[in-house]
XYZ file of C-alpha atoms in Angstrom:
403
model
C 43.092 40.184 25.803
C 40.220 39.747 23.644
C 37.131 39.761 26.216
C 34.919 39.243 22.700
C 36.227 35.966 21.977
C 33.635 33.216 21.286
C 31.210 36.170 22.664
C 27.782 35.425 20.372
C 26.405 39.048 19.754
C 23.418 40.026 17.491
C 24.047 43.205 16.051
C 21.018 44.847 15.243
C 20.478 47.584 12.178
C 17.662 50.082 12.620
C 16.735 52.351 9.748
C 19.474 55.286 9.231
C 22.404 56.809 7.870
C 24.864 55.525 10.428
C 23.603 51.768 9.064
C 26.871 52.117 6.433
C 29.233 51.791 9.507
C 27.504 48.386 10.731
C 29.840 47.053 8.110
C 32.857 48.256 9.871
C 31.560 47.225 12.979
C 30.516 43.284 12.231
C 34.632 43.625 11.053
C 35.402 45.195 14.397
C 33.485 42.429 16.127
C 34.931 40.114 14.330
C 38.411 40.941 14.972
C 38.166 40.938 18.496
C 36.765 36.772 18.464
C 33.175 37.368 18.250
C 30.475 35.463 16.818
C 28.262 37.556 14.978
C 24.408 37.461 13.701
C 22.963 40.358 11.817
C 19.411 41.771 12.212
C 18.455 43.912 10.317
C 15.145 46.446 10.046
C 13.270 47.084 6.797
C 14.595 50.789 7.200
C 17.939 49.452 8.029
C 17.933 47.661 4.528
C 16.884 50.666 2.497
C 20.406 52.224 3.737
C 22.750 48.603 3.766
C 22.262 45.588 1.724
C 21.571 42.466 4.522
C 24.081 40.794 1.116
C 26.953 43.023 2.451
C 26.512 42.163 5.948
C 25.866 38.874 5.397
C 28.851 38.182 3.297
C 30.950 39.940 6.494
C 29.352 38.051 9.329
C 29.452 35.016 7.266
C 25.730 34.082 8.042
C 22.158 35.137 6.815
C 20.886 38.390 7.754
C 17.725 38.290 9.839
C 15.183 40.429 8.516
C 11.456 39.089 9.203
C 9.931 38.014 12.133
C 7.295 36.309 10.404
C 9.989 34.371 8.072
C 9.184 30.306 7.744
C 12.200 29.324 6.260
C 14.236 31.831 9.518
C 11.894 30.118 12.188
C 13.294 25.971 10.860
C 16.847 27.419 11.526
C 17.038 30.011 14.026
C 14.251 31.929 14.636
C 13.639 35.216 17.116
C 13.258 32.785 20.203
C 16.701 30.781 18.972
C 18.346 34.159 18.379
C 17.193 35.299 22.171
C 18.288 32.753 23.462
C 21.634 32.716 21.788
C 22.834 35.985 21.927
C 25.711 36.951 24.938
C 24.616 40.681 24.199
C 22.289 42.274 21.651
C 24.022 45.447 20.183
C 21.762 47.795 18.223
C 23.430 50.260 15.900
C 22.208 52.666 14.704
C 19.442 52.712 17.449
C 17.105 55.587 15.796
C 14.462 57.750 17.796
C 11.816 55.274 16.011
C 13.419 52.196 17.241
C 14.540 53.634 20.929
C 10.340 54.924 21.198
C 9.450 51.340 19.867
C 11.492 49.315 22.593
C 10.505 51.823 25.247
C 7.008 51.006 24.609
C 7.569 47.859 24.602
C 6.459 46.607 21.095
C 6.827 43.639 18.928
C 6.186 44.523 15.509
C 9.506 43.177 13.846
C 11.849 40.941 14.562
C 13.818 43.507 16.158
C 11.867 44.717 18.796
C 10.587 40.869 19.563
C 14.296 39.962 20.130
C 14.839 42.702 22.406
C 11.437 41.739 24.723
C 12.660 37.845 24.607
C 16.276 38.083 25.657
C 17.631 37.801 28.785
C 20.663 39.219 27.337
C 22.722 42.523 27.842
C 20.760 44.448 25.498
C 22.952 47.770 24.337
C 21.584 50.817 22.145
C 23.812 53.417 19.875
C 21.620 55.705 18.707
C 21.607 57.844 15.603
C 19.675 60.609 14.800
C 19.402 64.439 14.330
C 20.427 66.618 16.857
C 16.732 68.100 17.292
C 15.323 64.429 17.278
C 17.914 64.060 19.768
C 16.874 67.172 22.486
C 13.287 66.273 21.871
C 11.397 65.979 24.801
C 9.863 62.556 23.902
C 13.187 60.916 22.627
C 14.762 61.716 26.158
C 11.546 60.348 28.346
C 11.850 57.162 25.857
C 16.000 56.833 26.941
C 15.009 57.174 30.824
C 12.602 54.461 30.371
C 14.996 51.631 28.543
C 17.905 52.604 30.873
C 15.705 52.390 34.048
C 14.839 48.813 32.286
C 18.087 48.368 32.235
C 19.345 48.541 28.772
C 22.688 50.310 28.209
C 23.135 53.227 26.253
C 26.469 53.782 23.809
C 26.874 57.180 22.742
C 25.994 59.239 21.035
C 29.089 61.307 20.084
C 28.620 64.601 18.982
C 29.889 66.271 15.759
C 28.518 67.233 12.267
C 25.544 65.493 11.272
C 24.898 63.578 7.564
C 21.398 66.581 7.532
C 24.405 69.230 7.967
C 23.238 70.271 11.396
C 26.620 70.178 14.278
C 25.738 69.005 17.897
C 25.236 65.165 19.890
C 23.271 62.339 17.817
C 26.002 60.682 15.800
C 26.630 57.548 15.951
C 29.732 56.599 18.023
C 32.572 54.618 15.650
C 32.277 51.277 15.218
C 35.915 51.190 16.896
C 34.596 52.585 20.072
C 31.403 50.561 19.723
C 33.525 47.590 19.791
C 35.507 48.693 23.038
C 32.357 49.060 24.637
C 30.870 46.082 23.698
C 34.029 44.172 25.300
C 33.615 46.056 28.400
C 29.943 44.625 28.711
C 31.691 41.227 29.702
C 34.401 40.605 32.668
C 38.191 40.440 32.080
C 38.459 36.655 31.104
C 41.442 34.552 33.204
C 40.948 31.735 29.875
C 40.166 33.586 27.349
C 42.315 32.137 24.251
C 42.844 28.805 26.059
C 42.491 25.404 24.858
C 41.035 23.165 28.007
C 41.035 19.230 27.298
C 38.832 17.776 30.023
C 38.198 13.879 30.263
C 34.863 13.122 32.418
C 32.452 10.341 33.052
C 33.032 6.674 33.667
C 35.099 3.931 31.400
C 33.503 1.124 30.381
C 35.566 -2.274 30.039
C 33.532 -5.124 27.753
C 33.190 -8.797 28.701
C 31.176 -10.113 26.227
C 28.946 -8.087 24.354
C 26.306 -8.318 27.022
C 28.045 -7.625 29.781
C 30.976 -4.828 31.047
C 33.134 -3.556 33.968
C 32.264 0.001 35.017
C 32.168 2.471 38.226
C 29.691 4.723 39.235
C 31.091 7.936 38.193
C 28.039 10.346 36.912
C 30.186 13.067 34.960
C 28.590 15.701 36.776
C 31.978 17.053 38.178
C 33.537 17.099 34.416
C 30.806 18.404 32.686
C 30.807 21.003 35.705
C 34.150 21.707 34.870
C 33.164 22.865 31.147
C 30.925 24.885 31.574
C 32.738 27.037 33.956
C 36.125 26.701 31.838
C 33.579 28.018 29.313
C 32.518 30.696 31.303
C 36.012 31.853 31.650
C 36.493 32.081 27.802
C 38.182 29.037 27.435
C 37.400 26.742 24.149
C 36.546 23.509 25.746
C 37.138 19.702 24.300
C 35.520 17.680 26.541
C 35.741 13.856 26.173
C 33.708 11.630 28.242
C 32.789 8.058 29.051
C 29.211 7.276 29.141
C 27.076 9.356 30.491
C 23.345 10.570 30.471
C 23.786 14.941 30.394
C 23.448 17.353 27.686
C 26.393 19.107 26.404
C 27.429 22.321 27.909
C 27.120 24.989 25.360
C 30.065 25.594 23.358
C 31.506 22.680 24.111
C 33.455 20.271 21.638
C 32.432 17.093 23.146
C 33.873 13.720 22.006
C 31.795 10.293 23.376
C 34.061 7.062 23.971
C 33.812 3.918 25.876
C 36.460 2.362 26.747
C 40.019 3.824 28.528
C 42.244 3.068 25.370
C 38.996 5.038 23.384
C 39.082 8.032 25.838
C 43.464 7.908 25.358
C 43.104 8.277 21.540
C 40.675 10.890 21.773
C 42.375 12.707 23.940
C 45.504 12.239 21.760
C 43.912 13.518 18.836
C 42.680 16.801 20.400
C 46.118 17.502 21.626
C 47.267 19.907 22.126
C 46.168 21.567 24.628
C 47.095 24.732 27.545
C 45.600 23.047 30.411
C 44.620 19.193 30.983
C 41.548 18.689 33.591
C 41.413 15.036 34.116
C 38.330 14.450 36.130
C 37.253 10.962 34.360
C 37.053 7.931 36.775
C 39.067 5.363 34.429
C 39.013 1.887 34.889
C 42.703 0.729 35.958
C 41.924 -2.684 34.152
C 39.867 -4.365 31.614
C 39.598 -8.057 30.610
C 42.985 -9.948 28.910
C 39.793 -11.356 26.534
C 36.388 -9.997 25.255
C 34.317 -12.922 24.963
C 32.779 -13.128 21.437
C 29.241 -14.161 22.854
C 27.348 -14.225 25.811
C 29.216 -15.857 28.678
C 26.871 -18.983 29.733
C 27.375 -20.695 33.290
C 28.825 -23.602 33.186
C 28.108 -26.077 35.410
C 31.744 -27.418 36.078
C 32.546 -23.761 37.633
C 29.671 -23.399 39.378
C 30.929 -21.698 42.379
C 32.496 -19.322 40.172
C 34.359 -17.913 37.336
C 37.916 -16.713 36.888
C 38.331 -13.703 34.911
C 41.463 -12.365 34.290
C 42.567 -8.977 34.020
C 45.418 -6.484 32.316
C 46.373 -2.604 32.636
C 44.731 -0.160 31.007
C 46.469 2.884 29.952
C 47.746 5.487 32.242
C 45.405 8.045 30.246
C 47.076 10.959 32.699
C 50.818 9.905 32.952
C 50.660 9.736 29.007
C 49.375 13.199 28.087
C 51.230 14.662 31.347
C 54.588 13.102 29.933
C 54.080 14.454 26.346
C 57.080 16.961 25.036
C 54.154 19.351 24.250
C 53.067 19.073 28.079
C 50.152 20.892 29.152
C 49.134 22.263 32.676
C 48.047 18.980 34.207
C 45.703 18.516 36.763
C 44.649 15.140 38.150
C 41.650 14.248 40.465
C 42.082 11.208 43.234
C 39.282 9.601 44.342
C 39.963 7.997 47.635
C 37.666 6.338 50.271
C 40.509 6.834 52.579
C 44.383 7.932 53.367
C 42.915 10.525 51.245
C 45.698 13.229 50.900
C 48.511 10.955 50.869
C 47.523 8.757 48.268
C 46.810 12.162 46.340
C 49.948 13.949 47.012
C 51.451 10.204 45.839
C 49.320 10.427 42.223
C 50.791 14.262 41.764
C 54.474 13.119 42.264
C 53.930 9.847 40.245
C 52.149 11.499 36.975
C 54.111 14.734 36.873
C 50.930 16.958 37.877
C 50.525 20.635 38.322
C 47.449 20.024 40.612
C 45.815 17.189 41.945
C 41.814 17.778 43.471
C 41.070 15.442 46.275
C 37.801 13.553 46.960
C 36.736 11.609 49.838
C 34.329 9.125 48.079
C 33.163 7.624 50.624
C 30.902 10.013 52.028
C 27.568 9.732 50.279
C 26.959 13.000 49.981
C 29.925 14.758 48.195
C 30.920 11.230 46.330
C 29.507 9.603 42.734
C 26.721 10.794 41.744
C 25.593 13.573 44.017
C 24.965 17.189 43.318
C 27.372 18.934 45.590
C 31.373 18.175 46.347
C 33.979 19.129 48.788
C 37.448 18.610 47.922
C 41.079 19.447 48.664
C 43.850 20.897 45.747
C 47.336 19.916 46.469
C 49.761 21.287 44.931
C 53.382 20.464 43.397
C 54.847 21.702 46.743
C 52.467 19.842 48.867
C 49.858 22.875 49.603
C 46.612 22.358 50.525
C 43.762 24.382 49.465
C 40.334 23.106 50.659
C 37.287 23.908 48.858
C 34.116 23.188 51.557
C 31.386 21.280 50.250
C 28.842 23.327 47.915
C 27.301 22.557 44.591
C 29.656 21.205 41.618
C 28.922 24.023 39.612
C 30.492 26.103 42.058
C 33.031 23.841 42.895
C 33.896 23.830 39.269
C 34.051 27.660 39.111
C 36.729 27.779 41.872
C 38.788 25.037 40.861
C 38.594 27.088 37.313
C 39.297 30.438 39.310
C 42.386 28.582 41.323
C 43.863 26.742 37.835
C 43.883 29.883 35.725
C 45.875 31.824 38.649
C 48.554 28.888 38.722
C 48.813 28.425 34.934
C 49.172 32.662 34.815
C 51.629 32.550 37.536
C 54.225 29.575 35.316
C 53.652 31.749 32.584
């Protein structure tokens, strides 16, 4: 299982000898589904080209922290913020007694203060360097901080000295790496996950709607995200920002959110949390409906089927795991357990819309998960988010368990 994949890691280069076997590890990285940004010291550079690394990781090499042209595209606060785990390696006593002290005189050592990420050091250095006195105080201090230490290994040094200070392979850097991050119950799964409301057009002023928020859906991503999954998520109209990492695809209307979701097939898993309209108008006016005063006590507006968005992609050859959501403001579980048998569902969730606070548009939810053979698991009311991260939790177990 490759606990690395879609993992964003900045691998940072300090200033020795052990800088030739970044190479090999941005490869290492690489191979195990990791994203990869390079930054690099000026010392680092004297030993590695940032060209060679660059051309590996397949994006610039970071080198100054006062760089204009770094800062428009991502810049040390961008990189902070983007980084899953900051990996330094070769960490040298220099660069260890820098962060332990807490400076910020290159990009480096700025990236390490502004990250709330896992921040991991493999130092490199001379044996002697390595028993010092002052390099060992400066370790106690960044592991106390809570940065993690990899290595070092011990063996003959590139000085000619034998004893601990080399750095540790880039193969076992890797490995350790990977076990910075939980076991993944996604990882390497494609999740298609519809969200939001439809909207149905009457005239170009006017449309047919519910009050679905999206919240639940986009909910849903981010913890399918969380548990390595890569994540299309296609969704009606809605005002939230896209969870990060997430392909997201906007549509309006049920036959738009169908062919979207066509297109992205296929998938492993199908989350169909979108409240879709049932119906739409026969007719979309070509300009604004006017009253007229020979209907005045009303208009007749006449309706046809939409789509069955979920009995489609649940019927496909190339079926995924499908799992439906019912909203019901009452006879809640047995119009559910009806929607499971009629679409062909893996999982239906269950929610009582009619209480105000669990229903459209609120922060938390409570809902049931009925399964093919009629089991009920209830999930008690919390926040969606984690809501989302059990439903997530409960799906991956059921899709290991058909496996």
């Amino acid at each position: 299982m490759q606990r690395l994949y879609r993992k964003r890691i900045v691998l940072g280069v300090g200033g020795g000898i052990a800088a030739y076997k970044s190479a090999e590890l941005v490869r290492r990285l690489l191979e195990q589904g990791a994203e990869v940004r390079v930054v690099m010291t000026r010392g680092g550079s004297e030993f590695i080209t940032p060209l060679t690394l660059q051309a590996l990781s397949g994006h610039p090499v970071h080198l100054d922290l006062l760089d204009p042209a770094a800062e428009a595209a991502m810049g040390h606060i961008e990189l902070a913020r983007w980084a899953d785990l900051v990996l330094i390696a070769p960490a040298t006593a220099d660069l260890i007694a820098r962060i332990a002290q807490g400076l910020a005189n290159d990009l480096l050592t700025t990236l390490v203060l502004a990250t709330d990420a896992t921040v991991a050091l493999a130092p490199a250095m001379n044996q002697a360097m390595w028993r010092d006195p002052a390099t060992q105080a400066n370790l106690d201090t960044v592991q106390a901080r809570g940065l993690k230490l990899f290595g070092p290994a011990s063996g003959s040094q590139a000085c000619g000295d034998i004893g601990l200070g080399r750095m540790l392979e880039p193969t076992d850097l890797a490995h350790l790496a990977a076990d910075c991050f939980q076991r993944q119950a996604l990882t390497g799964k494609h999740v298609l996950i519809t969200a939001g409301p439809t909207q149905e057009n009457i005239d170009p002023v006017r449309y047919i709607t519910n009050h679905s928020s999206g919240k639940m859906g986009f909910a849903l991503a981010e913890a399918a995200i969380e548990a390595g999954a890569r994540v299309t998520l296609v969704t009606g109209p809605v005002h939230l920002p896209t969870p990060d990492r997430a392909s997201r695809i906007d549509v309006v209307s049920a036959r738009d959110m169908l062919a979207a979701c066509e297109a992205a097939m296929p998938c492993d898993i199908l989350i169909a949390s979108a409240a879709v309209a049932d119906y739409r108008p026969e007719v979309i006016a070509a300009q604004k409906l006017k009253k007229d005063p020979a209907t005045a006590d009303g208009m007749l507006l006449r309706m046809v089927r939409n789509p069955d968005i979920l009995a489609t992609l649940s019927g496909r050859q190339d079926r995924p795991f499908s799992v439906g959501f019912a909203a019901e403001t009452e006879n809640l579980l047995d119009y559910a357990a009806r929607k499971l048998r009629d679409k062909n569902l893996d999982l239906i969730v269950a929610n009582d819309v009619a209480n105000p606070s669990i229903g459209f548009n609120s922060e938390e939810n409570a809902c049931s998960v009925i399964d093919r053979q009629l089991n009920e698991t209830l999930l008690p009311q919390t926040s969606k988010g984690k809501i989302a991260r059990q439903l997530i939790a409960l799906i991956a177990t059921r899709i290991h368990q058909v496996q």
